[in-house]
Amino acid sequence: MVEGSMIILGIESSCDETAVAVVDDERNILSNIVSSQYQDHKPFGGVVPEIAARAHLTHIELIVNKALEEADLTLDEIDGVAVSGGPGLIGGVIVGVMMAKGLAIAKSKPFIPVNHLEAHALTARLAHDISFPYLFLLVSGGHCQFLIVEEVGDYTYLGGTIDDAVGECLDKTARLLGYAYPGGPTIEKLAMKGNPDAFLLPTPLKGQVGCSFSFSGLKTAARKVILEKKNTTSSFQADFCASFQKTIGEILVDRARHAFSMALEKKPEINNLIVAGGVAANQYFRECLAACAQENGALLVTPPVSLCTDNGAMVAWAGIEYLKRGFEGSLDFTPRPRWPLESLKVK
Ligand code: KG4
Ligand code: ZN
């Protein structure tokens, strides 16, 4: 372990957010700037990789400067530069990695490329005093998987989606109802006024061994109901969203039960379930998963919403976790479109 205080700049540009943050090793977030490209992609109904890369390039320098300014620090006072080195949309990842390398070289500071998924997995330790090992569920627009987080750089994959991610299922269904990306928050809002028992929807893989997910069947069934009912009234939308959300909650809880039994068999000392990714912002899912964690003698811990969605603070924090352990990246690092978490091993 490296002693003494440490301040890291973290850059995130692997999807549609250009984000930069400054974080110290006492878990203080000195700045956390997120510039969303939401408006750039809106006309296309989804993230367009080429537009994303160009927008990152346009904004990144400004966002870096803003993050430093808000932290009231200069680059000379930073102890290292961390960046999401993948997985993600490669154009954006390249922009972030090049910026991070440039800053690190210019100021002779450590360069720390981090795995974007690992940054999500470690965020709980930035927001809360959590020790290893813990069970981790990542639920976002592109990811849906359970892992055991054993240590920094040491992950055991338990199961994940065999088709769509849960966020994708929420977004595509919201779109059929006539709502723009991101659909998850809209569905949560509409669900509040609806009857969760109005529609019976399928719960793929529920009760089956392992903790894989499948959402394509649910997505198709939802589509059928929306088209059949012609999506006419607001009470239909509320009832449908409430039922849809309840069904996803049921799936998440069933899979989490299985994930717990797999994880506890391997690591009986696990007493935390950490959920991160954009979908973790959903209050109803949080309540379902909290009850499931309690059943398993564990506590559900979710980072604050601003740290659940893509941000630079989680990247800076992952950089701190690595640098504290004496790990520095190489300037030869190549941006990675794919980078499975379980392939990491630094011990
Ligand atoms: O982690 P994230 O910001 O981006 C990546 O996909 O990497 O996650 C975005 C996803 C979208 O699918 C969005 O609909 C979903 O998170 N989401 C929610 C909520 N807020 C965001 N899903 C359900 N309820 C929410 N409140
Ligand atoms: Zn993410």
mmCIF file of C-alpha atoms and ligand atoms in Angstrom:
data_model
loop_
_atom_site.group_PDB
_atom_site.id
_atom_site.type_symbol
_atom_site.label_atom_id
_atom_site.label_comp_id
_atom_site.label_asym_id
_atom_site.label_seq_id
_atom_site.Cartn_x
_atom_site.Cartn_y
_atom_site.Cartn_z
ATOM 1 C CA MET A 1 0.000 0.000 0.000
ATOM 2 C CA VAL A 2 1.192 3.506 -0.809
ATOM 3 C CA GLU A 3 0.837 5.772 2.234
ATOM 4 C CA GLY A 4 -0.167 9.429 2.299
ATOM 5 C CA SER A 5 -2.933 11.353 0.643
ATOM 6 C CA MET A 6 -3.656 10.865 -2.999
ATOM 7 C CA ILE A 7 -5.713 12.900 -5.457
ATOM 8 C CA ILE A 8 -6.737 11.370 -8.769
ATOM 9 C CA LEU A 9 -8.418 12.772 -11.864
ATOM 10 C CA GLY A 10 -10.810 10.301 -13.492
ATOM 11 C CA ILE A 11 -12.065 10.409 -17.077
ATOM 12 C CA GLU A 12 -15.107 8.539 -18.384
ATOM 13 C CA SER A 13 -16.032 8.577 -22.090
ATOM 14 C CA SER A 14 -16.970 5.003 -22.916
ATOM 15 C CA CYS A 15 -20.609 5.653 -23.796
ATOM 16 C CA ASP A 16 -22.640 8.850 -24.109
ATOM 17 C CA GLU A 17 -21.372 10.827 -21.134
ATOM 18 C CA THR A 18 -18.221 12.912 -21.121
ATOM 19 C CA ALA A 19 -17.388 12.904 -17.431
ATOM 20 C CA VAL A 20 -14.400 14.021 -15.399
ATOM 21 C CA ALA A 21 -13.969 14.030 -11.623
ATOM 22 C CA VAL A 22 -11.338 14.682 -8.994
ATOM 23 C CA VAL A 23 -11.392 12.365 -5.972
ATOM 24 C CA ASP A 24 -9.066 11.872 -3.013
ATOM 25 C CA ASP A 25 -8.241 8.706 -1.122
ATOM 26 C CA GLU A 26 -10.268 9.839 1.885
ATOM 27 C CA ARG A 27 -13.328 9.385 -0.296
ATOM 28 C CA ASN A 28 -13.914 13.065 -0.899
ATOM 29 C CA ILE A 29 -15.322 13.903 -4.318
ATOM 30 C CA LEU A 30 -13.717 17.266 -5.010
ATOM 31 C CA SER A 31 -15.524 17.663 -8.328
ATOM 32 C CA ASN A 32 -17.674 15.460 -10.533
ATOM 33 C CA ILE A 33 -18.666 16.945 -13.897
ATOM 34 C CA VAL A 34 -20.926 14.969 -16.201
ATOM 35 C CA SER A 35 -21.794 16.278 -19.637
ATOM 36 C CA SER A 36 -24.523 14.169 -21.205
ATOM 37 C CA GLN A 37 -24.830 13.815 -24.972
ATOM 38 C CA TYR A 38 -28.507 13.035 -24.566
ATOM 39 C CA GLN A 39 -29.627 15.819 -26.928
ATOM 40 C CA ASP A 40 -27.124 14.778 -29.636
ATOM 41 C CA HIS A 41 -28.500 11.246 -29.798
ATOM 42 C CA LYS A 42 -32.175 11.982 -29.172
ATOM 43 C CA PRO A 43 -33.218 12.294 -32.856
ATOM 44 C CA PHE A 44 -31.816 8.797 -33.509
ATOM 45 C CA GLY A 45 -33.524 7.011 -30.595
ATOM 46 C CA GLY A 46 -30.261 5.534 -29.328
ATOM 47 C CA VAL A 47 -26.557 6.224 -28.939
ATOM 48 C CA VAL A 48 -24.804 6.665 -32.325
ATOM 49 C CA PRO A 49 -21.136 5.668 -31.814
ATOM 50 C CA GLU A 50 -19.661 8.102 -34.337
ATOM 51 C CA ILE A 51 -21.642 11.047 -32.933
ATOM 52 C CA ALA A 52 -20.599 10.006 -29.425
ATOM 53 C CA ALA A 53 -16.902 9.938 -30.331
ATOM 54 C CA ARG A 54 -17.053 13.361 -31.976
ATOM 55 C CA ALA A 55 -18.955 14.879 -29.054
ATOM 56 C CA HIS A 56 -16.399 13.485 -26.573
ATOM 57 C CA LEU A 57 -13.649 15.042 -28.640
ATOM 58 C CA THR A 58 -15.433 18.407 -28.685
ATOM 59 C CA HIS A 59 -16.103 18.519 -24.949
ATOM 60 C CA ILE A 60 -13.403 16.594 -23.148
ATOM 61 C CA GLU A 61 -10.860 19.373 -22.736
ATOM 62 C CA LEU A 62 -13.472 21.753 -21.406
ATOM 63 C CA ILE A 63 -14.765 19.142 -18.941
ATOM 64 C CA VAL A 64 -11.250 18.348 -17.682
ATOM 65 C CA ASN A 65 -10.653 22.051 -17.058
ATOM 66 C CA LYS A 66 -14.024 22.438 -15.368
ATOM 67 C CA ALA A 67 -13.339 19.481 -13.051
ATOM 68 C CA LEU A 68 -9.970 20.930 -12.037
ATOM 69 C CA GLU A 69 -11.455 24.377 -11.568
ATOM 70 C CA GLU A 70 -14.274 23.102 -9.385
ATOM 71 C CA ALA A 71 -11.819 21.090 -7.294
ATOM 72 C CA ASP A 72 -9.731 24.247 -7.048
ATOM 73 C CA LEU A 73 -6.626 22.353 -8.105
ATOM 74 C CA THR A 74 -4.103 22.484 -10.912
ATOM 75 C CA LEU A 75 -2.848 19.454 -12.803
ATOM 76 C CA ASP A 76 0.417 19.694 -10.882
ATOM 77 C CA GLU A 77 -1.456 18.930 -7.676
ATOM 78 C CA ILE A 78 -2.955 15.709 -9.078
ATOM 79 C CA ASP A 79 -1.222 12.407 -8.253
ATOM 80 C CA GLY A 80 -2.385 10.448 -11.269
ATOM 81 C CA VAL A 81 -4.812 10.256 -14.170
ATOM 82 C CA ALA A 82 -7.287 7.366 -14.393
ATOM 83 C CA VAL A 83 -9.479 6.643 -17.411
ATOM 84 C CA SER A 84 -12.070 4.088 -18.531
ATOM 85 C CA GLY A 85 -9.947 2.017 -20.905
ATOM 86 C CA GLY A 86 -12.946 -0.090 -21.967
ATOM 87 C CA PRO A 87 -15.205 -1.898 -22.434
ATOM 88 C CA GLY A 88 -17.309 0.548 -24.404
ATOM 89 C CA LEU A 89 -17.818 2.368 -27.681
ATOM 90 C CA ILE A 90 -14.292 2.398 -28.973
ATOM 91 C CA GLY A 91 -14.282 5.908 -30.491
ATOM 92 C CA GLY A 92 -15.147 7.459 -27.148
ATOM 93 C CA VAL A 93 -12.773 5.216 -25.215
ATOM 94 C CA ILE A 94 -9.930 6.281 -27.530
ATOM 95 C CA VAL A 95 -10.720 9.966 -26.898
ATOM 96 C CA GLY A 96 -10.595 9.457 -23.116
ATOM 97 C CA VAL A 97 -7.465 7.310 -23.165
ATOM 98 C CA MET A 98 -5.590 9.743 -25.420
ATOM 99 C CA MET A 99 -6.532 12.674 -23.191
ATOM 100 C CA ALA A 100 -5.463 10.771 -20.052
ATOM 101 C CA LYS A 101 -2.182 9.691 -21.606
ATOM 102 C CA GLY A 102 -1.518 13.252 -22.769
ATOM 103 C CA LEU A 103 -2.099 14.703 -19.302
ATOM 104 C CA ALA A 104 -0.039 11.989 -17.625
ATOM 105 C CA ILE A 105 2.885 12.435 -20.028
ATOM 106 C CA ALA A 106 2.776 16.251 -19.860
ATOM 107 C CA LYS A 107 2.951 16.235 -16.068
ATOM 108 C CA SER A 108 4.933 13.011 -15.543
ATOM 109 C CA LYS A 109 2.105 11.510 -13.502
ATOM 110 C CA PRO A 110 0.970 7.906 -13.276
ATOM 111 C CA PHE A 111 -1.491 6.819 -15.980
ATOM 112 C CA ILE A 112 -4.076 4.312 -14.772
ATOM 113 C CA PRO A 113 -6.404 2.714 -17.346
ATOM 114 C CA VAL A 114 -9.308 1.082 -15.523
ATOM 115 C CA ASN A 115 -11.991 -1.325 -16.566
ATOM 116 C CA HIS A 116 -15.319 0.540 -16.758
ATOM 117 C CA LEU A 117 -17.203 -2.368 -15.188
ATOM 118 C CA GLU A 118 -14.678 -2.557 -12.384
ATOM 119 C CA ALA A 119 -15.177 1.159 -11.734
ATOM 120 C CA HIS A 120 -18.919 0.455 -11.291
ATOM 121 C CA ALA A 121 -18.079 -2.508 -9.043
ATOM 122 C CA LEU A 122 -15.791 -0.495 -6.748
ATOM 123 C CA THR A 123 -17.974 2.647 -6.472
ATOM 124 C CA ALA A 124 -19.659 1.284 -3.358
ATOM 125 C CA ARG A 125 -16.310 1.604 -1.565
ATOM 126 C CA LEU A 126 -16.153 5.281 -2.523
ATOM 127 C CA ALA A 127 -19.635 5.968 -1.200
ATOM 128 C CA HIS A 128 -19.598 3.603 1.809
ATOM 129 C CA ASP A 129 -17.185 1.806 4.074
ATOM 130 C CA ILE A 130 -17.485 -1.609 2.423
ATOM 131 C CA SER A 131 -14.915 -4.371 2.672
ATOM 132 C CA PHE A 132 -14.252 -7.307 0.351
ATOM 133 C CA PRO A 133 -15.689 -9.731 -0.577
ATOM 134 C CA TYR A 134 -19.192 -8.725 -1.685
ATOM 135 C CA LEU A 135 -21.843 -9.776 -4.144
ATOM 136 C CA PHE A 136 -22.250 -7.300 -6.979
ATOM 137 C CA LEU A 137 -25.096 -6.811 -9.428
ATOM 138 C CA LEU A 138 -24.506 -4.488 -12.357
ATOM 139 C CA VAL A 139 -27.707 -3.405 -14.073
ATOM 140 C CA SER A 140 -27.426 -0.814 -16.819
ATOM 141 C CA GLY A 141 -28.393 -0.220 -20.427
ATOM 142 C CA GLY A 142 -25.642 -2.498 -21.668
ATOM 143 C CA HIS A 143 -24.868 -4.791 -18.735
ATOM 144 C CA CYS A 144 -26.708 -7.187 -16.485
ATOM 145 C CA GLN A 145 -24.533 -9.506 -14.429
ATOM 146 C CA PHE A 146 -23.698 -10.894 -10.996
ATOM 147 C CA LEU A 147 -20.120 -11.081 -9.780
ATOM 148 C CA ILE A 148 -18.298 -11.778 -6.565
ATOM 149 C CA VAL A 149 -15.929 -8.887 -5.947
ATOM 150 C CA GLU A 150 -13.123 -10.661 -4.091
ATOM 151 C CA GLU A 151 -10.513 -7.914 -4.215
ATOM 152 C CA VAL A 152 -9.428 -5.149 -6.557
ATOM 153 C CA GLY A 153 -8.707 -6.914 -9.838
ATOM 154 C CA ASP A 154 -10.218 -10.195 -8.682
ATOM 155 C CA TYR A 155 -13.741 -11.008 -9.811
ATOM 156 C CA THR A 156 -15.728 -14.207 -10.118
ATOM 157 C CA TYR A 157 -18.478 -14.110 -12.713
ATOM 158 C CA LEU A 158 -21.613 -15.856 -11.483
ATOM 159 C CA GLY A 159 -24.060 -15.204 -14.309
ATOM 160 C CA GLY A 160 -25.428 -12.577 -16.631
ATOM 161 C CA THR A 161 -27.882 -11.954 -19.401
ATOM 162 C CA ILE A 162 -28.037 -14.335 -22.310
ATOM 163 C CA ASP A 163 -29.745 -11.730 -24.500
ATOM 164 C CA ASP A 164 -30.755 -8.170 -23.538
ATOM 165 C CA ALA A 165 -29.671 -6.126 -20.568
ATOM 166 C CA VAL A 166 -32.457 -5.058 -18.227
ATOM 167 C CA GLY A 167 -31.982 -1.365 -19.085
ATOM 168 C CA GLU A 168 -32.323 -2.174 -22.763
ATOM 169 C CA CYS A 169 -35.600 -3.990 -22.056
ATOM 170 C CA LEU A 170 -36.871 -0.949 -20.133
ATOM 171 C CA ASP A 171 -35.715 1.519 -22.802
ATOM 172 C CA LYS A 172 -37.142 -0.405 -25.767
ATOM 173 C CA THR A 173 -40.465 -0.957 -24.038
ATOM 174 C CA ALA A 174 -40.711 2.712 -23.054
ATOM 175 C CA ARG A 175 -40.073 3.591 -26.677
ATOM 176 C CA LEU A 176 -43.042 1.471 -27.760
ATOM 177 C CA LEU A 177 -45.114 3.465 -25.285
ATOM 178 C CA GLY A 178 -43.880 6.613 -27.023
ATOM 179 C CA TYR A 179 -41.185 7.749 -24.584
ATOM 180 C CA ALA A 180 -37.638 8.805 -25.364
ATOM 181 C CA TYR A 181 -34.409 7.326 -23.982
ATOM 182 C CA PRO A 182 -33.779 6.716 -21.115
ATOM 183 C CA GLY A 183 -37.009 4.811 -20.612
ATOM 184 C CA GLY A 184 -36.286 3.434 -17.129
ATOM 185 C CA PRO A 185 -37.057 6.613 -15.177
ATOM 186 C CA THR A 186 -40.268 7.189 -17.198
ATOM 187 C CA ILE A 187 -41.480 3.665 -16.511
ATOM 188 C CA GLU A 188 -40.739 4.085 -12.800
ATOM 189 C CA LYS A 189 -42.702 7.345 -12.713
ATOM 190 C CA LEU A 190 -45.704 5.982 -14.626
ATOM 191 C CA ALA A 191 -45.707 2.802 -12.509
ATOM 192 C CA MET A 192 -46.351 4.818 -9.353
ATOM 193 C CA LYS A 193 -49.952 5.480 -10.409
ATOM 194 C CA GLY A 194 -50.723 2.026 -11.789
ATOM 195 C CA ASN A 195 -51.980 -1.381 -10.693
ATOM 196 C CA PRO A 196 -49.049 -3.841 -10.626
ATOM 197 C CA ASP A 197 -51.422 -6.796 -11.004
ATOM 198 C CA ALA A 198 -53.221 -5.520 -14.106
ATOM 199 C CA PHE A 199 -51.139 -7.549 -16.585
ATOM 200 C CA LEU A 200 -49.540 -10.943 -16.216
ATOM 201 C CA LEU A 201 -46.174 -10.951 -17.984
ATOM 202 C CA PRO A 202 -43.601 -13.766 -18.323
ATOM 203 C CA THR A 203 -40.639 -14.123 -15.966
ATOM 204 C CA PRO A 204 -37.964 -15.863 -18.104
ATOM 205 C CA LEU A 205 -35.542 -18.211 -16.304
ATOM 206 C CA LYS A 206 -37.311 -17.708 -12.971
ATOM 207 C CA GLY A 207 -36.625 -20.670 -10.702
ATOM 208 C CA GLN A 208 -33.947 -22.128 -12.955
ATOM 209 C CA VAL A 209 -30.484 -23.037 -11.719
ATOM 210 C CA GLY A 210 -27.750 -20.439 -11.912
ATOM 211 C CA CYS A 211 -28.278 -16.703 -12.033
ATOM 212 C CA SER A 212 -28.432 -15.958 -15.744
ATOM 213 C CA PHE A 213 -30.953 -13.454 -17.002
ATOM 214 C CA SER A 214 -33.074 -13.373 -20.124
ATOM 215 C CA PHE A 215 -35.205 -10.387 -21.069
ATOM 216 C CA SER A 216 -36.004 -10.902 -24.739
ATOM 217 C CA GLY A 217 -39.162 -12.950 -24.001
ATOM 218 C CA LEU A 218 -40.438 -10.305 -21.616
ATOM 219 C CA LYS A 219 -39.674 -7.597 -24.153
ATOM 220 C CA THR A 220 -41.659 -9.440 -26.843
ATOM 221 C CA ALA A 221 -44.580 -10.116 -24.494
ATOM 222 C CA ALA A 222 -44.634 -6.441 -23.472
ATOM 223 C CA ARG A 223 -44.653 -5.411 -27.105
ATOM 224 C CA LYS A 224 -47.607 -7.686 -27.801
ATOM 225 C CA VAL A 225 -49.649 -6.213 -24.946
ATOM 226 C CA ILE A 226 -48.835 -2.624 -25.967
ATOM 227 C CA LEU A 227 -49.783 -3.224 -29.604
ATOM 228 C CA GLU A 228 -52.938 -5.188 -28.699
ATOM 229 C CA LYS A 229 -54.220 -2.570 -26.271
ATOM 230 C CA LYS A 230 -53.222 0.141 -28.731
ATOM 231 C CA ASN A 231 -51.497 2.057 -25.922
ATOM 232 C CA THR A 232 -54.412 4.473 -25.757
ATOM 233 C CA THR A 233 -55.128 5.739 -22.272
ATOM 234 C CA SER A 234 -52.932 7.043 -19.505
ATOM 235 C CA SER A 235 -54.450 4.478 -17.130
ATOM 236 C CA PHE A 236 -53.316 1.733 -19.521
ATOM 237 C CA GLN A 237 -49.802 3.143 -19.461
ATOM 238 C CA ALA A 238 -49.739 3.385 -15.673
ATOM 239 C CA ASP A 239 -51.126 -0.136 -15.161
ATOM 240 C CA PHE A 240 -48.846 -1.581 -17.790
ATOM 241 C CA CYS A 241 -45.717 0.091 -16.370
ATOM 242 C CA ALA A 242 -46.589 -0.988 -12.830
ATOM 243 C CA SER A 243 -47.054 -4.603 -13.982
ATOM 244 C CA PHE A 244 -43.917 -4.504 -16.127
ATOM 245 C CA GLN A 245 -41.837 -3.072 -13.288
ATOM 246 C CA LYS A 246 -43.223 -5.628 -10.838
ATOM 247 C CA THR A 247 -42.328 -8.448 -13.262
ATOM 248 C CA ILE A 248 -38.748 -7.205 -13.607
ATOM 249 C CA GLY A 249 -38.531 -6.879 -9.817
ATOM 250 C CA GLU A 250 -39.645 -10.502 -9.513
ATOM 251 C CA ILE A 251 -36.968 -11.600 -11.991
ATOM 252 C CA LEU A 252 -34.247 -9.607 -10.232
ATOM 253 C CA VAL A 253 -35.164 -11.055 -6.838
ATOM 254 C CA ASP A 254 -35.320 -14.641 -8.102
ATOM 255 C CA ARG A 255 -31.937 -14.315 -9.803
ATOM 256 C CA ALA A 256 -30.458 -12.558 -6.768
ATOM 257 C CA ARG A 257 -31.600 -15.448 -4.524
ATOM 258 C CA HIS A 258 -29.741 -17.868 -6.753
ATOM 259 C CA ALA A 259 -26.701 -15.589 -6.959
ATOM 260 C CA PHE A 260 -26.618 -15.400 -3.156
ATOM 261 C CA SER A 261 -26.627 -19.163 -2.785
ATOM 262 C CA MET A 262 -23.800 -19.475 -5.330
ATOM 263 C CA ALA A 263 -21.795 -16.663 -3.741
ATOM 264 C CA LEU A 264 -22.288 -17.797 -0.146
ATOM 265 C CA GLU A 265 -21.195 -21.298 -1.022
ATOM 266 C CA LYS A 266 -17.894 -19.875 -2.245
ATOM 267 C CA LYS A 267 -17.531 -17.034 0.262
ATOM 268 C CA PRO A 268 -19.744 -17.573 3.341
ATOM 269 C CA GLU A 269 -18.543 -14.288 4.846
ATOM 270 C CA ILE A 270 -20.308 -12.189 2.188
ATOM 271 C CA ASN A 271 -22.708 -9.803 3.922
ATOM 272 C CA ASN A 272 -23.251 -7.104 1.318
ATOM 273 C CA LEU A 273 -25.107 -6.972 -1.973
ATOM 274 C CA ILE A 274 -23.996 -3.980 -3.997
ATOM 275 C CA VAL A 275 -26.134 -2.869 -6.927
ATOM 276 C CA ALA A 276 -24.875 -0.301 -9.416
ATOM 277 C CA GLY A 277 -25.543 0.878 -12.971
ATOM 278 C CA GLY A 278 -28.325 3.175 -14.131
ATOM 279 C CA VAL A 279 -31.150 0.726 -13.370
ATOM 280 C CA ALA A 280 -30.058 0.706 -9.703
ATOM 281 C CA ALA A 281 -31.592 4.184 -9.506
ATOM 282 C CA ASN A 282 -35.024 2.527 -9.455
ATOM 283 C CA GLN A 283 -36.533 2.761 -5.980
ATOM 284 C CA TYR A 284 -38.868 -0.203 -6.420
ATOM 285 C CA PHE A 285 -36.025 -2.510 -7.522
ATOM 286 C CA ARG A 286 -33.967 -1.284 -4.572
ATOM 287 C CA GLU A 287 -36.748 -2.231 -2.171
ATOM 288 C CA CYS A 288 -37.145 -5.708 -3.726
ATOM 289 C CA LEU A 289 -33.404 -6.362 -3.626
ATOM 290 C CA ALA A 290 -33.044 -5.014 -0.080
ATOM 291 C CA ALA A 291 -35.589 -7.567 1.124
ATOM 292 C CA CYS A 292 -33.777 -10.330 -0.750
ATOM 293 C CA ALA A 293 -30.426 -9.322 0.744
ATOM 294 C CA GLN A 294 -31.950 -9.340 4.216
ATOM 295 C CA GLU A 295 -33.297 -12.879 3.658
ATOM 296 C CA ASN A 296 -29.696 -13.880 2.992
ATOM 297 C CA GLY A 297 -28.265 -12.190 6.077
ATOM 298 C CA ALA A 298 -26.824 -9.370 3.979
ATOM 299 C CA LEU A 299 -27.331 -5.673 3.521
ATOM 300 C CA LEU A 300 -28.170 -4.010 0.215
ATOM 301 C CA VAL A 301 -25.869 -1.100 -0.523
ATOM 302 C CA THR A 302 -26.470 1.140 -3.492
ATOM 303 C CA PRO A 303 -24.244 4.084 -4.315
ATOM 304 C CA PRO A 304 -26.105 7.409 -4.677
ATOM 305 C CA VAL A 305 -27.819 7.736 -8.066
ATOM 306 C CA SER A 306 -25.212 10.220 -9.329
ATOM 307 C CA LEU A 307 -22.533 7.564 -8.772
ATOM 308 C CA CYS A 308 -24.664 4.683 -10.139
ATOM 309 C CA THR A 309 -24.849 6.089 -13.646
ATOM 310 C CA ASP A 310 -21.685 6.693 -15.671
ATOM 311 C CA ASN A 311 -19.415 9.265 -14.028
ATOM 312 C CA GLY A 312 -15.766 10.209 -13.614
ATOM 313 C CA ALA A 313 -15.676 9.795 -9.822
ATOM 314 C CA MET A 314 -16.021 6.019 -10.056
ATOM 315 C CA VAL A 315 -13.112 5.940 -12.505
ATOM 316 C CA ALA A 316 -10.959 8.166 -10.281
ATOM 317 C CA TRP A 317 -11.786 5.955 -7.293
ATOM 318 C CA ALA A 318 -10.834 2.765 -9.160
ATOM 319 C CA GLY A 319 -7.575 4.550 -10.040
ATOM 320 C CA ILE A 320 -6.993 5.234 -6.340
ATOM 321 C CA GLU A 321 -7.662 1.590 -5.438
ATOM 322 C CA TYR A 322 -5.027 0.523 -7.970
ATOM 323 C CA LEU A 323 -2.438 3.186 -7.261
ATOM 324 C CA LYS A 324 -2.716 2.510 -3.505
ATOM 325 C CA ARG A 325 -1.768 -1.069 -4.279
ATOM 326 C CA GLY A 326 1.242 0.106 -6.231
ATOM 327 C CA PHE A 327 -0.229 -0.582 -9.648
ATOM 328 C CA GLU A 328 0.407 1.874 -12.447
ATOM 329 C CA GLY A 329 -0.660 1.395 -16.052
ATOM 330 C CA SER A 330 1.564 1.368 -19.083
ATOM 331 C CA LEU A 331 1.469 4.096 -21.720
ATOM 332 C CA ASP A 332 1.361 1.220 -24.220
ATOM 333 C CA PHE A 333 -2.180 0.454 -23.063
ATOM 334 C CA THR A 334 -4.545 -0.024 -26.015
ATOM 335 C CA PRO A 335 -8.221 1.023 -25.656
ATOM 336 C CA ARG A 336 -10.450 -2.052 -25.463
ATOM 337 C CA PRO A 337 -13.959 -2.378 -26.924
ATOM 338 C CA ARG A 338 -14.347 -5.643 -24.995
ATOM 339 C CA TRP A 339 -12.742 -6.315 -21.632
ATOM 340 C CA PRO A 340 -14.445 -8.932 -19.452
ATOM 341 C CA LEU A 341 -14.040 -8.249 -15.751
ATOM 342 C CA GLU A 342 -13.187 -11.794 -14.834
ATOM 343 C CA SER A 343 -10.155 -11.569 -17.130
ATOM 344 C CA LEU A 344 -8.491 -9.144 -14.684
ATOM 345 C CA LYS A 345 -5.975 -10.505 -12.224
ATOM 346 C CA VAL A 346 -3.447 -8.240 -10.588
ATOM 347 C CA LYS A 347 -2.722 -10.163 -7.433
HETATM 348 O O1 KG4 B 1 -25.366 3.023 -16.261
HETATM 349 P P1 KG4 B 1 -26.142 3.811 -17.253
HETATM 350 O O2 KG4 B 1 -26.328 5.292 -17.007
HETATM 351 O O3 KG4 B 1 -25.538 3.717 -18.694
HETATM 352 C C1 KG4 B 1 -25.133 2.527 -19.282
HETATM 353 O O4 KG4 B 1 -26.020 1.837 -19.832
HETATM 354 O O5 KG4 B 1 -23.907 2.247 -19.218
HETATM 355 O O6 KG4 B 1 -27.574 3.109 -17.367
HETATM 356 C C2 KG4 B 1 -28.581 3.578 -18.217
HETATM 357 C C3 KG4 B 1 -29.797 2.696 -18.037
HETATM 358 C C4 KG4 B 1 -30.899 3.006 -19.049
HETATM 359 O O7 KG4 B 1 -31.347 1.782 -19.585
HETATM 360 C C5 KG4 B 1 -31.981 3.665 -18.206
HETATM 361 O O8 KG4 B 1 -33.279 3.470 -18.715
HETATM 362 C C6 KG4 B 1 -31.788 2.981 -16.863
HETATM 363 O O9 KG4 B 1 -30.376 2.888 -16.738
HETATM 364 N N1 KG4 B 1 -32.341 3.759 -15.752
HETATM 365 C C7 KG4 B 1 -33.376 3.325 -14.994
HETATM 366 C C8 KG4 B 1 -33.661 4.371 -14.080
HETATM 367 N N2 KG4 B 1 -32.775 5.379 -14.298
HETATM 368 C C9 KG4 B 1 -31.967 4.991 -15.337
HETATM 369 N N3 KG4 B 1 -34.075 2.185 -15.018
HETATM 370 C C10 KG4 B 1 -35.084 2.057 -14.135
HETATM 371 N N4 KG4 B 1 -35.424 3.013 -13.243
HETATM 372 C C11 KG4 B 1 -34.754 4.171 -13.164
HETATM 373 N N5 KG4 B 1 -35.097 5.095 -12.280
HETATM 374 ZN ZN ZN B 2 -21.568 2.201 -17.157
#
